[in-house]
mmCIF file of N, CA and C in Angstrom:
data_model
loop_
_atom_site.group_PDB
_atom_site.id
_atom_site.type_symbol
_atom_site.label_atom_id
_atom_site.label_comp_id
_atom_site.label_asym_id
_atom_site.label_seq_id
_atom_site.Cartn_x
_atom_site.Cartn_y
_atom_site.Cartn_z
ATOM 1 N N MET A 11 26.829 39.167 0.015
ATOM 2 C CA MET A 11 26.914 38.456 -1.068
ATOM 3 C C MET A 11 26.000 36.978 -0.251
ATOM 4 N N LEU A 12 25.713 36.899 1.137
ATOM 5 C CA LEU A 12 24.635 35.661 1.726
ATOM 6 C C LEU A 12 23.132 36.119 1.070
ATOM 7 N N PRO A 13 22.559 37.409 1.359
ATOM 8 C CA PRO A 13 21.352 37.714 0.664
ATOM 9 C C PRO A 13 21.177 37.346 -0.784
ATOM 10 N N MET A 14 22.306 37.566 -1.561
ATOM 11 C CA MET A 14 21.978 37.433 -2.814
ATOM 12 C C MET A 14 21.905 36.247 -3.173
ATOM 13 N N LEU A 15 22.911 35.351 -2.658
ATOM 14 C CA LEU A 15 22.388 33.871 -2.477
ATOM 15 C C LEU A 15 21.200 33.377 -2.449
ATOM 16 N N ALA A 16 20.732 33.905 -1.178
ATOM 17 C CA ALA A 16 19.557 33.215 -0.897
ATOM 18 C C ALA A 16 18.576 33.828 -2.052
ATOM 19 N N LYS A 17 18.725 34.793 -2.589
ATOM 20 C CA LYS A 17 17.733 35.342 -3.870
ATOM 21 C C LYS A 17 17.371 34.250 -4.791
ATOM 22 N N TRP A 18 19.130 33.865 -5.106
ATOM 23 C CA TRP A 18 18.935 32.935 -6.032
ATOM 24 C C TRP A 18 18.700 31.454 -5.982
ATOM 25 N N VAL A 19 18.533 31.075 -4.566
ATOM 26 C CA VAL A 19 18.172 29.877 -4.254
ATOM 27 C C VAL A 19 16.358 29.950 -4.323
ATOM 28 N N VAL A 20 16.130 31.095 -3.912
ATOM 29 C CA VAL A 20 14.375 31.006 -3.830
ATOM 30 C C VAL A 20 13.872 30.991 -5.260
ATOM 31 N N ALA A 21 14.300 31.953 -6.198
ATOM 32 C CA ALA A 21 14.166 31.737 -7.818
ATOM 33 C C ALA A 21 14.521 30.441 -8.281
ATOM 34 N N GLY A 22 15.462 29.587 -7.789
ATOM 35 C CA GLY A 22 15.805 28.752 -8.455
ATOM 36 C C GLY A 22 14.378 27.615 -7.913
ATOM 37 N N GLY A 23 14.275 27.794 -6.692
ATOM 38 C CA GLY A 23 13.375 26.883 -6.212
ATOM 39 C C GLY A 23 11.710 27.173 -6.881
ATOM 40 N N ALA A 24 11.472 28.303 -7.114
ATOM 41 C CA ALA A 24 10.344 29.055 -7.643
ATOM 42 C C ALA A 24 10.208 28.138 -9.095
ATOM 43 N N ILE A 25 11.491 28.193 -9.892
ATOM 44 C CA ILE A 25 11.413 28.010 -11.066
ATOM 45 C C ILE A 25 10.979 26.000 -11.050
ATOM 46 N N VAL A 26 11.766 25.689 -10.132
ATOM 47 C CA VAL A 26 11.501 24.038 -10.302
ATOM 48 C C VAL A 26 10.229 23.937 -10.008
ATOM 49 N N LEU A 27 9.408 24.194 -9.039
ATOM 50 C CA LEU A 27 8.519 24.391 -8.611
ATOM 51 C C LEU A 27 7.165 24.525 -9.666
ATOM 52 N N THR A 28 7.658 25.618 -10.552
ATOM 53 C CA THR A 28 6.743 26.048 -11.614
ATOM 54 C C THR A 28 6.972 24.882 -12.590
ATOM 55 N N ALA A 29 8.109 24.343 -12.863
ATOM 56 C CA ALA A 29 8.463 23.634 -13.901
ATOM 57 C C ALA A 29 7.635 22.177 -13.591
ATOM 58 N N CYS A 30 7.796 21.709 -12.493
ATOM 59 C CA CYS A 30 7.160 20.582 -12.025
ATOM 60 C C CYS A 30 5.297 20.782 -11.944
ATOM 61 N N ALA A 31 4.802 21.712 -11.950
ATOM 62 C CA ALA A 31 3.473 21.825 -11.664
ATOM 63 C C ALA A 31 2.655 20.881 -12.614
ATOM 64 N N PRO A 32 2.857 21.281 -13.887
ATOM 65 C CA PRO A 32 2.216 20.737 -14.904
ATOM 66 C C PRO A 32 2.082 18.874 -14.963
ATOM 67 N N LEU A 33 3.527 18.760 -14.560
ATOM 68 C CA LEU A 33 3.470 16.901 -14.528
ATOM 69 C C LEU A 33 2.377 16.564 -13.041
ATOM 70 N N LEU A 34 2.160 17.118 -12.492
ATOM 71 C CA LEU A 34 0.846 16.639 -11.551
ATOM 72 C C LEU A 34 -0.643 17.211 -11.889
ATOM 73 N N SER A 35 -0.437 17.699 -12.896
ATOM 74 C CA SER A 35 -2.015 17.892 -13.570
ATOM 75 C C SER A 35 -2.152 16.517 -14.429
ATOM 76 N N PRO A 36 -3.625 15.953 -14.206
ATOM 77 C CA PRO A 36 -4.906 16.548 -13.658
ATOM 78 C C PRO A 36 -4.828 16.278 -12.104
ATOM 79 N N LEU A 37 -5.249 17.049 -11.248
ATOM 80 C CA LEU A 37 -5.595 17.232 -9.931
ATOM 81 C C LEU A 37 -7.012 16.518 -9.114
ATOM 82 N N THR A 38 -7.956 16.789 -10.242
ATOM 83 C CA THR A 38 -9.230 16.101 -9.987
ATOM 84 C C THR A 38 -9.809 15.046 -10.848
ATOM 85 N N VAL A 39 -10.575 14.408 -10.182
ATOM 86 C CA VAL A 39 -11.510 13.702 -11.318
ATOM 87 C C VAL A 39 -12.245 14.222 -12.319
ATOM 88 N N GLU A 40 -12.582 15.358 -12.265
ATOM 89 C CA GLU A 40 -13.566 16.440 -13.690
ATOM 90 C C GLU A 40 -12.054 16.356 -14.225
ATOM 91 N N GLU A 41 -11.059 17.208 -13.847
ATOM 92 C CA GLU A 41 -10.218 17.261 -15.024
ATOM 93 C C GLU A 41 -9.373 16.050 -15.585
ATOM 94 N N LEU A 42 -9.510 15.128 -15.224
ATOM 95 C CA LEU A 42 -8.790 13.894 -15.699
ATOM 96 C C LEU A 42 -9.555 13.238 -16.774
ATOM 97 N N ARG A 43 -11.290 13.773 -16.468
ATOM 98 C CA ARG A 43 -12.394 13.188 -17.603
ATOM 99 C C ARG A 43 -11.942 13.866 -18.551
ATOM 100 N N SER A 44 -11.684 15.417 -18.355
ATOM 101 C CA SER A 44 -11.550 16.417 -19.590
ATOM 102 C C SER A 44 -10.365 16.328 -20.135
ATOM 103 N N LYS A 45 -9.437 15.750 -19.527
ATOM 104 C CA LYS A 45 -7.884 16.013 -20.291
ATOM 105 C C LYS A 45 -7.507 14.608 -20.144
ATOM 106 N N ALA A 46 -8.227 13.475 -20.139
ATOM 107 C CA ALA A 46 -7.496 12.264 -20.363
ATOM 108 C C ALA A 46 -6.604 11.935 -21.524
ATOM 109 N N ALA A 47 -5.402 11.290 -21.049
ATOM 110 C CA ALA A 47 -4.500 10.744 -22.269
ATOM 111 C C ALA A 47 -5.566 9.458 -23.142
ATOM 112 N N GLY A 48 -6.501 9.244 -22.384
ATOM 113 C CA GLY A 48 -7.380 7.995 -23.216
ATOM 114 C C GLY A 48 -8.719 7.500 -22.126
ATOM 115 N N LYS A 49 -9.319 6.748 -22.968
ATOM 116 C CA LYS A 49 -10.165 6.116 -22.293
ATOM 117 C C LYS A 49 -10.340 4.586 -22.440
ATOM 118 N N VAL A 50 -11.222 3.781 -21.865
ATOM 119 C CA VAL A 50 -11.512 2.212 -21.976
ATOM 120 C C VAL A 50 -13.093 2.584 -21.906
ATOM 121 N N GLU A 51 -13.616 2.184 -22.881
ATOM 122 C CA GLU A 51 -15.281 2.171 -22.254
ATOM 123 C C GLU A 51 -15.895 1.048 -23.277
ATOM 124 N N PHE A 52 -16.949 0.051 -22.285
ATOM 125 C CA PHE A 52 -17.567 -0.841 -22.382
ATOM 126 C C PHE A 52 -18.868 -1.045 -21.932
ATOM 127 N N THR A 53 -19.671 -1.825 -22.296
ATOM 128 C CA THR A 53 -20.859 -2.223 -21.520
ATOM 129 C C THR A 53 -20.724 -3.840 -21.101
ATOM 130 N N VAL A 54 -20.956 -3.884 -19.935
ATOM 131 C CA VAL A 54 -21.077 -5.552 -19.383
ATOM 132 C C VAL A 54 -22.411 -5.823 -19.115
ATOM 133 N N GLU A 55 -22.693 -7.012 -19.267
ATOM 134 C CA GLU A 55 -23.728 -7.579 -18.784
ATOM 135 C C GLU A 55 -24.122 -7.746 -17.520
ATOM 136 N N LYS A 56 -23.592 -6.799 -16.408
ATOM 137 C CA LYS A 56 -23.819 -7.217 -14.852
ATOM 138 C C LYS A 56 -24.715 -6.011 -14.349
ATOM 139 N N ASN A 57 -25.417 -6.057 -13.524
ATOM 140 C CA ASN A 57 -26.196 -5.013 -12.995
ATOM 141 C C ASN A 57 -25.092 -4.207 -12.448
ATOM 142 N N TYR A 58 -25.722 -2.740 -11.882
ATOM 143 C CA TYR A 58 -24.854 -1.802 -11.800
ATOM 144 C C TYR A 58 -24.034 -2.200 -10.491
ATOM 145 N N LYS A 59 -24.735 -2.698 -9.440
ATOM 146 C CA LYS A 59 -24.368 -2.797 -8.071
ATOM 147 C C LYS A 59 -23.426 -4.155 -8.156
ATOM 148 N N GLN A 60 -23.472 -5.122 -9.045
ATOM 149 C CA GLN A 60 -22.328 -6.277 -9.156
ATOM 150 C C GLN A 60 -21.381 -5.593 -9.872
ATOM 151 N N ALA A 61 -21.373 -4.642 -10.747
ATOM 152 C CA ALA A 61 -20.226 -3.964 -11.599
ATOM 153 C C ALA A 61 -19.398 -3.078 -10.773
ATOM 154 N N PHE A 62 -20.089 -2.038 -9.942
ATOM 155 C CA PHE A 62 -19.644 -1.001 -8.999
ATOM 156 C C PHE A 62 -18.524 -1.844 -8.117
ATOM 157 N N GLN A 63 -19.297 -2.904 -7.380
ATOM 158 C CA GLN A 63 -18.785 -3.628 -6.469
ATOM 159 C C GLN A 63 -17.361 -4.473 -6.810
ATOM 160 N N THR A 64 -17.331 -5.067 -7.869
ATOM 161 C CA THR A 64 -16.399 -5.818 -8.883
ATOM 162 C C THR A 64 -14.959 -4.731 -8.930
ATOM 163 N N VAL A 65 -15.527 -3.594 -9.338
ATOM 164 C CA VAL A 65 -14.347 -2.719 -9.886
ATOM 165 C C VAL A 65 -13.611 -2.094 -8.278
ATOM 166 N N LEU A 66 -14.656 -1.780 -7.459
ATOM 167 C CA LEU A 66 -14.064 -1.422 -6.154
ATOM 168 C C LEU A 66 -13.368 -2.445 -5.619
ATOM 169 N N ALA A 67 -13.808 -3.624 -5.789
ATOM 170 C CA ALA A 67 -13.056 -4.894 -5.083
ATOM 171 C C ALA A 67 -11.647 -5.048 -5.156
ATOM 172 N N ARG A 68 -11.957 -5.163 -6.741
ATOM 173 C CA ARG A 68 -10.518 -5.511 -7.485
ATOM 174 C C ARG A 68 -9.171 -4.064 -7.314
ATOM 175 N N THR A 69 -10.177 -2.956 -7.305
ATOM 176 C CA THR A 69 -8.932 -1.848 -7.493
ATOM 177 C C THR A 69 -8.354 -1.772 -6.011
ATOM 178 N N LYS A 70 -9.280 -2.087 -5.138
ATOM 179 C CA LYS A 70 -8.681 -2.079 -3.418
ATOM 180 C C LYS A 70 -7.561 -3.301 -3.458
ATOM 181 N N ALA A 71 -8.083 -4.439 -3.653
ATOM 182 C CA ALA A 71 -6.949 -5.341 -3.846
ATOM 183 C C ALA A 71 -5.804 -5.319 -4.769
ATOM 184 N N CYS A 72 -5.507 -4.285 -5.898
ATOM 185 C CA CYS A 72 -4.629 -4.305 -6.469
ATOM 186 C C CYS A 72 -3.610 -2.778 -6.358
ATOM 187 N N TYR A 73 -4.303 -2.228 -5.449
ATOM 188 C CA TYR A 73 -3.894 -0.761 -5.343
ATOM 189 C C TYR A 73 -3.312 -0.412 -3.868
ATOM 190 N N LEU A 74 -4.052 -0.710 -3.023
ATOM 191 C CA LEU A 74 -3.978 -0.508 -1.508
ATOM 192 C C LEU A 74 -2.572 -1.443 -0.918
ATOM 193 N N GLY A 75 -1.825 -0.496 -0.328
ATOM 194 C CA GLY A 75 -0.697 -1.287 0.349
ATOM 195 C C GLY A 75 0.457 -1.961 -1.130
ATOM 196 N N ALA A 76 0.374 -1.213 -2.002
ATOM 197 C CA ALA A 76 1.070 -1.931 -3.186
ATOM 198 C C ALA A 76 2.385 -1.101 -2.810
ATOM 199 N N PRO A 77 3.513 -1.678 -3.547
ATOM 200 C CA PRO A 77 4.688 -0.335 -3.249
ATOM 201 C C PRO A 77 4.682 0.494 -4.588
ATOM 202 N N THR A 78 4.923 1.768 -4.014
ATOM 203 C CA THR A 78 5.039 2.390 -5.410
ATOM 204 C C THR A 78 6.378 3.467 -4.866
ATOM 205 N N THR A 79 6.180 4.809 -5.742
ATOM 206 C CA THR A 79 6.848 5.801 -5.572
ATOM 207 C C THR A 79 6.426 6.893 -4.416
ATOM 208 N N ALA A 80 5.002 6.688 -4.373
ATOM 209 C CA ALA A 80 4.254 7.748 -4.142
ATOM 210 C C ALA A 80 3.129 6.731 -2.810
ATOM 211 N N GLN A 81 2.462 7.332 -2.189
ATOM 212 C CA GLN A 81 1.493 6.332 -1.499
ATOM 213 C C GLN A 81 0.083 6.324 -2.603
ATOM 214 N N LEU A 82 -0.432 5.425 -2.782
ATOM 215 C CA LEU A 82 -2.244 5.389 -3.402
ATOM 216 C C LEU A 82 -3.139 5.253 -2.350
ATOM 217 N N ALA A 83 -4.059 6.045 -2.862
ATOM 218 C CA ALA A 83 -5.162 6.120 -2.223
ATOM 219 C C ALA A 83 -6.615 5.715 -3.042
ATOM 220 N N VAL A 84 -7.515 4.967 -2.639
ATOM 221 C CA VAL A 84 -8.571 4.464 -3.578
ATOM 222 C C VAL A 84 -10.178 4.977 -2.902
ATOM 223 N N SER A 85 -10.481 5.665 -3.596
ATOM 224 C CA SER A 85 -11.637 6.387 -3.276
ATOM 225 C C SER A 85 -12.885 5.827 -3.922
ATOM 226 N N ASP A 86 -14.299 6.102 -3.471
ATOM 227 C CA ASP A 86 -15.132 5.573 -4.368
ATOM 228 C C ASP A 86 -16.580 6.633 -3.788
ATOM 229 N N SER A 87 -17.307 6.674 -4.932
ATOM 230 C CA SER A 87 -18.529 7.343 -4.568
ATOM 231 C C SER A 87 -19.610 6.627 -5.582
ATOM 232 N N ARG A 88 -20.779 6.571 -4.679
ATOM 233 C CA ARG A 88 -22.008 5.924 -5.270
ATOM 234 C C ARG A 88 -23.069 6.372 -4.993
ATOM 235 N N ASN A 89 -24.384 6.090 -5.529
ATOM 236 C CA ASN A 89 -25.588 6.477 -5.457
ATOM 237 C C ASN A 89 -26.325 5.134 -6.292
ATOM 238 N N TYR A 90 -26.738 4.473 -5.360
ATOM 239 C CA TYR A 90 -27.454 3.251 -5.770
ATOM 240 C C TYR A 90 -28.774 3.286 -6.299
ATOM 241 N N ASP A 91 -29.673 4.246 -5.932
ATOM 242 C CA ASP A 91 -30.682 5.070 -6.253
ATOM 243 C C ASP A 91 -30.890 5.281 -7.959
ATOM 244 N N LEU A 92 -29.620 6.263 -8.065
ATOM 245 C CA LEU A 92 -29.527 6.442 -9.338
ATOM 246 C C LEU A 92 -28.515 5.664 -10.344
ATOM 247 N N LYS A 93 -28.027 4.771 -9.948
ATOM 248 C CA LYS A 93 -27.190 3.667 -10.441
ATOM 249 C C LYS A 93 -26.052 4.267 -11.128
ATOM 250 N N THR A 94 -25.169 4.933 -10.372
ATOM 251 C CA THR A 94 -24.054 5.613 -10.651
ATOM 252 C C THR A 94 -23.085 5.487 -9.815
ATOM 253 N N GLY A 95 -21.672 5.424 -9.979
ATOM 254 C CA GLY A 95 -20.727 5.158 -8.930
ATOM 255 C C GLY A 95 -19.422 5.339 -9.617
ATOM 256 N N ASN A 96 -18.173 5.766 -9.336
ATOM 257 C CA ASN A 96 -17.034 6.292 -9.585
ATOM 258 C C ASN A 96 -16.024 5.504 -8.463
ATOM 259 N N VAL A 97 -14.740 4.996 -9.193
ATOM 260 C CA VAL A 97 -13.696 4.416 -8.434
ATOM 261 C C VAL A 97 -12.629 5.366 -8.735
ATOM 262 N N THR A 98 -11.715 5.771 -8.114
ATOM 263 C CA THR A 98 -10.750 6.519 -7.958
ATOM 264 C C THR A 98 -9.351 6.358 -7.602
ATOM 265 N N ILE A 99 -8.280 6.220 -8.416
ATOM 266 C CA ILE A 99 -6.763 5.890 -7.893
ATOM 267 C C ILE A 99 -6.039 7.053 -7.694
ATOM 268 N N LYS A 100 -5.716 7.563 -6.518
ATOM 269 C CA LYS A 100 -4.712 8.777 -6.280
ATOM 270 C C LYS A 100 -3.355 8.347 -6.549
ATOM 271 N N LEU A 101 -2.773 9.276 -6.287
ATOM 272 C CA LEU A 101 -0.799 9.473 -6.101
ATOM 273 C C LEU A 101 -0.984 10.680 -4.860
ATOM 274 N N LEU A 102 -0.561 10.419 -4.023
ATOM 275 C CA LEU A 102 -0.341 11.211 -2.939
ATOM 276 C C LEU A 102 0.965 11.549 -1.927
ATOM 277 N N TYR A 103 1.310 12.982 -2.536
ATOM 278 C CA TYR A 103 2.774 13.047 -2.305
ATOM 279 C C TYR A 103 2.724 14.046 -1.089
ATOM 280 N N ASP A 104 4.104 13.685 -0.527
ATOM 281 C CA ASP A 104 3.974 14.629 0.549
ATOM 282 C C ASP A 104 3.954 15.972 0.680
ATOM 283 N N ALA A 105 4.839 16.608 -0.320
ATOM 284 C CA ALA A 105 5.153 18.226 -0.706
ATOM 285 C C ALA A 105 4.132 18.610 -1.547
ATOM 286 N N THR A 106 3.833 17.724 -2.660
ATOM 287 C CA THR A 106 3.015 18.529 -3.479
ATOM 288 C C THR A 106 1.340 18.072 -3.952
ATOM 289 N N GLY A 107 0.983 17.373 -2.591
ATOM 290 C CA GLY A 107 -0.210 17.290 -3.150
ATOM 291 C C GLY A 107 -0.869 15.682 -3.608
ATOM 292 N N GLU A 108 -1.796 15.649 -4.095
ATOM 293 C CA GLU A 108 -2.454 14.358 -4.942
ATOM 294 C C GLU A 108 -2.628 14.887 -6.300
ATOM 295 N N GLU A 109 -2.631 13.552 -6.925
ATOM 296 C CA GLU A 109 -2.715 13.527 -8.479
ATOM 297 C C GLU A 109 -3.516 12.286 -8.946
ATOM 298 N N VAL A 110 -4.722 12.592 -9.510
ATOM 299 C CA VAL A 110 -6.046 11.688 -9.667
ATOM 300 C C VAL A 110 -5.014 11.004 -11.197
ATOM 301 N N TYR A 111 -4.822 9.392 -11.275
ATOM 302 C CA TYR A 111 -4.377 9.219 -12.565
ATOM 303 C C TYR A 111 -5.347 8.400 -13.169
ATOM 304 N N LEU A 112 -6.297 7.668 -12.647
ATOM 305 C CA LEU A 112 -7.340 6.608 -13.099
ATOM 306 C C LEU A 112 -8.545 6.893 -12.278
ATOM 307 N N THR A 113 -9.435 6.683 -12.882
ATOM 308 C CA THR A 113 -11.005 6.761 -12.579
ATOM 309 C C THR A 113 -11.950 5.929 -13.383
ATOM 310 N N VAL A 114 -12.904 5.672 -12.444
ATOM 311 C CA VAL A 114 -13.631 4.587 -13.702
ATOM 312 C C VAL A 114 -15.105 4.672 -12.906
ATOM 313 N N ASP A 115 -15.884 5.010 -13.844
ATOM 314 C CA ASP A 115 -17.537 5.321 -13.913
ATOM 315 C C ASP A 115 -18.063 4.144 -14.174
ATOM 316 N N VAL A 116 -19.151 3.885 -13.483
ATOM 317 C CA VAL A 116 -19.813 2.855 -13.620
ATOM 318 C C VAL A 116 -21.168 3.253 -13.692
ATOM 319 N N ILE A 117 -21.896 3.334 -14.503
ATOM 320 C CA ILE A 117 -23.486 3.715 -14.904
ATOM 321 C C ILE A 117 -24.443 2.412 -15.156
ATOM 322 N N GLY A 118 -25.685 2.059 -14.368
ATOM 323 C CA GLY A 118 -26.469 0.946 -14.796
ATOM 324 C C GLY A 118 -27.251 1.431 -15.816
ATOM 325 N N VAL A 119 -27.385 0.686 -16.849
ATOM 326 C CA VAL A 119 -28.234 0.613 -18.117
ATOM 327 C C VAL A 119 -29.214 -0.328 -18.380
ATOM 328 N N GLY A 120 -30.286 0.009 -17.828
ATOM 329 C CA GLY A 120 -31.425 -1.393 -17.626
ATOM 330 C C GLY A 120 -31.128 -2.217 -16.559
ATOM 331 N N GLU A 121 -31.657 -3.122 -16.613
ATOM 332 C CA GLU A 121 -31.752 -4.302 -14.998
ATOM 333 C C GLU A 121 -30.611 -5.089 -15.032
ATOM 334 N N GLY A 122 -30.005 -5.379 -16.443
ATOM 335 C CA GLY A 122 -29.053 -6.256 -16.093
ATOM 336 C C GLY A 122 -27.489 -5.640 -16.800
ATOM 337 N N ALA A 123 -27.600 -4.517 -16.617
ATOM 338 C CA ALA A 123 -26.429 -4.270 -18.075
ATOM 339 C C ALA A 123 -25.354 -2.576 -16.971
ATOM 340 N N SER A 124 -24.302 -2.438 -17.466
ATOM 341 C CA SER A 124 -23.766 -1.423 -16.876
ATOM 342 C C SER A 124 -22.772 -0.952 -17.647
ATOM 343 N N LYS A 125 -22.689 0.303 -18.110
ATOM 344 C CA LYS A 125 -21.724 1.167 -18.934
ATOM 345 C C LYS A 125 -20.837 1.441 -18.012
ATOM 346 N N VAL A 126 -19.399 1.061 -18.571
ATOM 347 C CA VAL A 126 -18.289 1.464 -17.631
ATOM 348 C C VAL A 126 -17.270 1.938 -18.697
ATOM 349 N N THR A 127 -16.713 2.882 -18.067
ATOM 350 C CA THR A 127 -15.412 4.227 -18.554
ATOM 351 C C THR A 127 -14.635 4.234 -17.700
ATOM 352 N N ALA A 128 -13.282 3.810 -18.313
ATOM 353 C CA ALA A 128 -11.967 4.175 -17.414
ATOM 354 C C ALA A 128 -11.168 5.143 -17.944
ATOM 355 N N TYR A 129 -10.848 6.283 -17.379
ATOM 356 C CA TYR A 129 -9.949 7.231 -17.775
ATOM 357 C C TYR A 129 -8.710 7.185 -17.184
ATOM 358 N N TYR A 130 -7.401 7.602 -17.963
ATOM 359 C CA TYR A 130 -6.275 7.340 -17.710
ATOM 360 C C TYR A 130 -5.596 8.510 -18.029
ATOM 361 N N GLU A 131 -4.487 8.938 -16.835
ATOM 362 C CA GLU A 131 -3.927 10.206 -17.436
ATOM 363 C C GLU A 131 -2.768 10.004 -17.960
ATOM 364 N N ARG A 132 -2.025 9.033 -18.090
ATOM 365 C CA ARG A 132 -1.028 8.852 -18.521
ATOM 366 C C ARG A 132 -0.880 7.544 -19.548
ATOM 367 N N ALA A 133 -0.440 7.893 -20.703
ATOM 368 C CA ALA A 133 -0.509 6.637 -21.927
ATOM 369 C C ALA A 133 -0.055 5.294 -21.264
ATOM 370 N N ALA A 134 0.871 5.513 -20.575
ATOM 371 C CA ALA A 134 1.380 4.110 -19.776
ATOM 372 C C ALA A 134 0.397 3.442 -18.981
ATOM 373 N N SER A 135 -0.548 4.228 -18.293
ATOM 374 C CA SER A 135 -1.448 3.606 -17.736
ATOM 375 C C SER A 135 -2.702 2.999 -18.187
ATOM 376 N N LYS A 136 -2.764 2.548 -19.918
ATOM 377 C CA LYS A 136 -3.882 2.348 -20.257
ATOM 378 C C LYS A 136 -3.627 0.780 -19.898
ATOM 379 N N ALA A 137 -3.008 0.074 -20.077
ATOM 380 C CA ALA A 137 -2.957 -1.247 -19.241
ATOM 381 C C ALA A 137 -3.907 -1.133 -17.948
ATOM 382 N N GLU A 138 -3.646 -0.381 -17.239
ATOM 383 C CA GLU A 138 -4.442 -0.455 -15.994
ATOM 384 C C GLU A 138 -5.916 0.011 -16.198
ATOM 385 N N ALA A 139 -6.062 0.539 -17.012
ATOM 386 C CA ALA A 139 -7.663 1.038 -17.680
ATOM 387 C C ALA A 139 -8.326 -0.224 -18.190
ATOM 388 N N ASN A 140 -7.313 -0.885 -19.194
ATOM 389 C CA ASN A 140 -7.779 -2.105 -19.757
ATOM 390 C C ASN A 140 -8.239 -3.134 -18.689
ATOM 391 N N VAL A 141 -7.410 -3.635 -17.700
ATOM 392 C CA VAL A 141 -7.629 -4.828 -17.093
ATOM 393 C C VAL A 141 -9.016 -4.323 -16.435
ATOM 394 N N VAL A 142 -9.837 -3.476 -16.171
ATOM 395 C CA VAL A 142 -10.899 -3.020 -15.409
ATOM 396 C C VAL A 142 -11.956 -3.951 -16.466
ATOM 397 N N GLN A 143 -11.580 -3.961 -17.742
ATOM 398 C CA GLN A 143 -12.430 -4.841 -18.514
ATOM 399 C C GLN A 143 -12.395 -6.044 -18.001
ATOM 400 N N THR A 144 -11.480 -6.668 -18.236
ATOM 401 C CA THR A 144 -11.235 -8.072 -17.870
ATOM 402 C C THR A 144 -11.585 -8.698 -16.653
ATOM 403 N N TRP A 145 -11.743 -7.617 -15.672
ATOM 404 C CA TRP A 145 -12.122 -7.981 -14.353
ATOM 405 C C TRP A 145 -13.858 -8.363 -14.484
ATOM 406 N N LEU A 146 -14.444 -7.362 -15.179
ATOM 407 C CA LEU A 146 -15.970 -7.458 -15.628
ATOM 408 C C LEU A 146 -16.283 -8.624 -16.510
ATOM 409 N N VAL A 147 -15.841 -8.591 -17.685
ATOM 410 C CA VAL A 147 -15.925 -9.281 -18.679
ATOM 411 C C VAL A 147 -15.515 -10.869 -18.572
ATOM 412 N N ASP A 148 -14.278 -11.123 -18.332
ATOM 413 C CA ASP A 148 -13.804 -12.520 -18.060
ATOM 414 C C ASP A 148 -13.724 -12.888 -16.812
ATOM 415 N N GLY A 149 -13.860 -12.073 -15.819
ATOM 416 C CA GLY A 149 -13.816 -12.431 -14.279
ATOM 417 C C GLY A 149 -12.136 -12.734 -13.780
ATOM 418 N N SER A 150 -11.570 -12.186 -14.776
ATOM 419 C CA SER A 150 -10.163 -12.218 -14.208
ATOM 420 C C SER A 150 -9.916 -11.366 -12.446
ATOM 421 N N VAL A 151 -8.738 -11.921 -11.925
ATOM 422 C CA VAL A 151 -8.436 -11.208 -10.726
ATOM 423 C C VAL A 151 -7.103 -10.537 -11.035
ATOM 424 N N GLU A 152 -6.628 -10.644 -11.924
ATOM 425 C CA GLU A 152 -5.381 -10.337 -12.015
ATOM 426 C C GLU A 152 -5.150 -8.667 -11.789
ATOM 427 N N CYS A 153 -3.998 -8.242 -11.425
ATOM 428 C CA CYS A 153 -3.735 -6.620 -11.475
ATOM 429 C C CYS A 153 -2.713 -6.498 -12.819
ATOM 430 N N ALA A 154 -3.143 -5.394 -13.208
ATOM 431 C CA ALA A 154 -2.100 -4.940 -14.341
ATOM 432 C C ALA A 154 -0.920 -4.431 -13.718
ATOM 433 N N LYS A 155 0.257 -4.248 -14.406
ATOM 434 C CA LYS A 155 1.522 -3.861 -14.093
ATOM 435 C C LYS A 155 1.286 -2.317 -13.981
ATOM 436 N N ARG A 156 1.628 -1.764 -12.607
ATOM 437 C CA ARG A 156 1.289 -0.037 -12.683
ATOM 438 C C ARG A 156 2.329 0.813 -13.693
ATOM 439 N N ALA A 157 1.967 1.675 -13.902
ATOM 440 C CA ALA A 157 2.811 2.782 -14.384
ATOM 441 C C ALA A 157 3.535 3.510 -13.459
ATOM 442 N N VAL A 158 2.977 3.697 -12.210
ATOM 443 C CA VAL A 158 3.717 4.677 -11.308
ATOM 444 C C VAL A 158 4.173 3.500 -10.257
#
């Protein structure tokens, strides 16, 4: 009887993990860009370095150390020579890994302008993507209400 119960517990656990797997997608920045729930795209009259540093500073201020159901991490990559950069917010889970749910690409266009694209994974995170534009266009320091 006990071995049969153990089989049912293992089978039930496998079903639960399989059912939850789609909820954690996308797991990478590339997957988020290709499968985003939406994106906010705009051009701002700031050079690449100013735009990138503003996005990075505001993202860190709004997300690091913030209370949530999972630990948040902010990562960035940049190439000043190519005038490209990315800031990504990930949810880190103990048992299931990480989930990228917001990523912002900054690309310099000319000497005094930048194209910014914020991709979001959940429809509820649209406000978080929209606030990126207010940081750069309006000079706002407000943080969006998080969907997580």
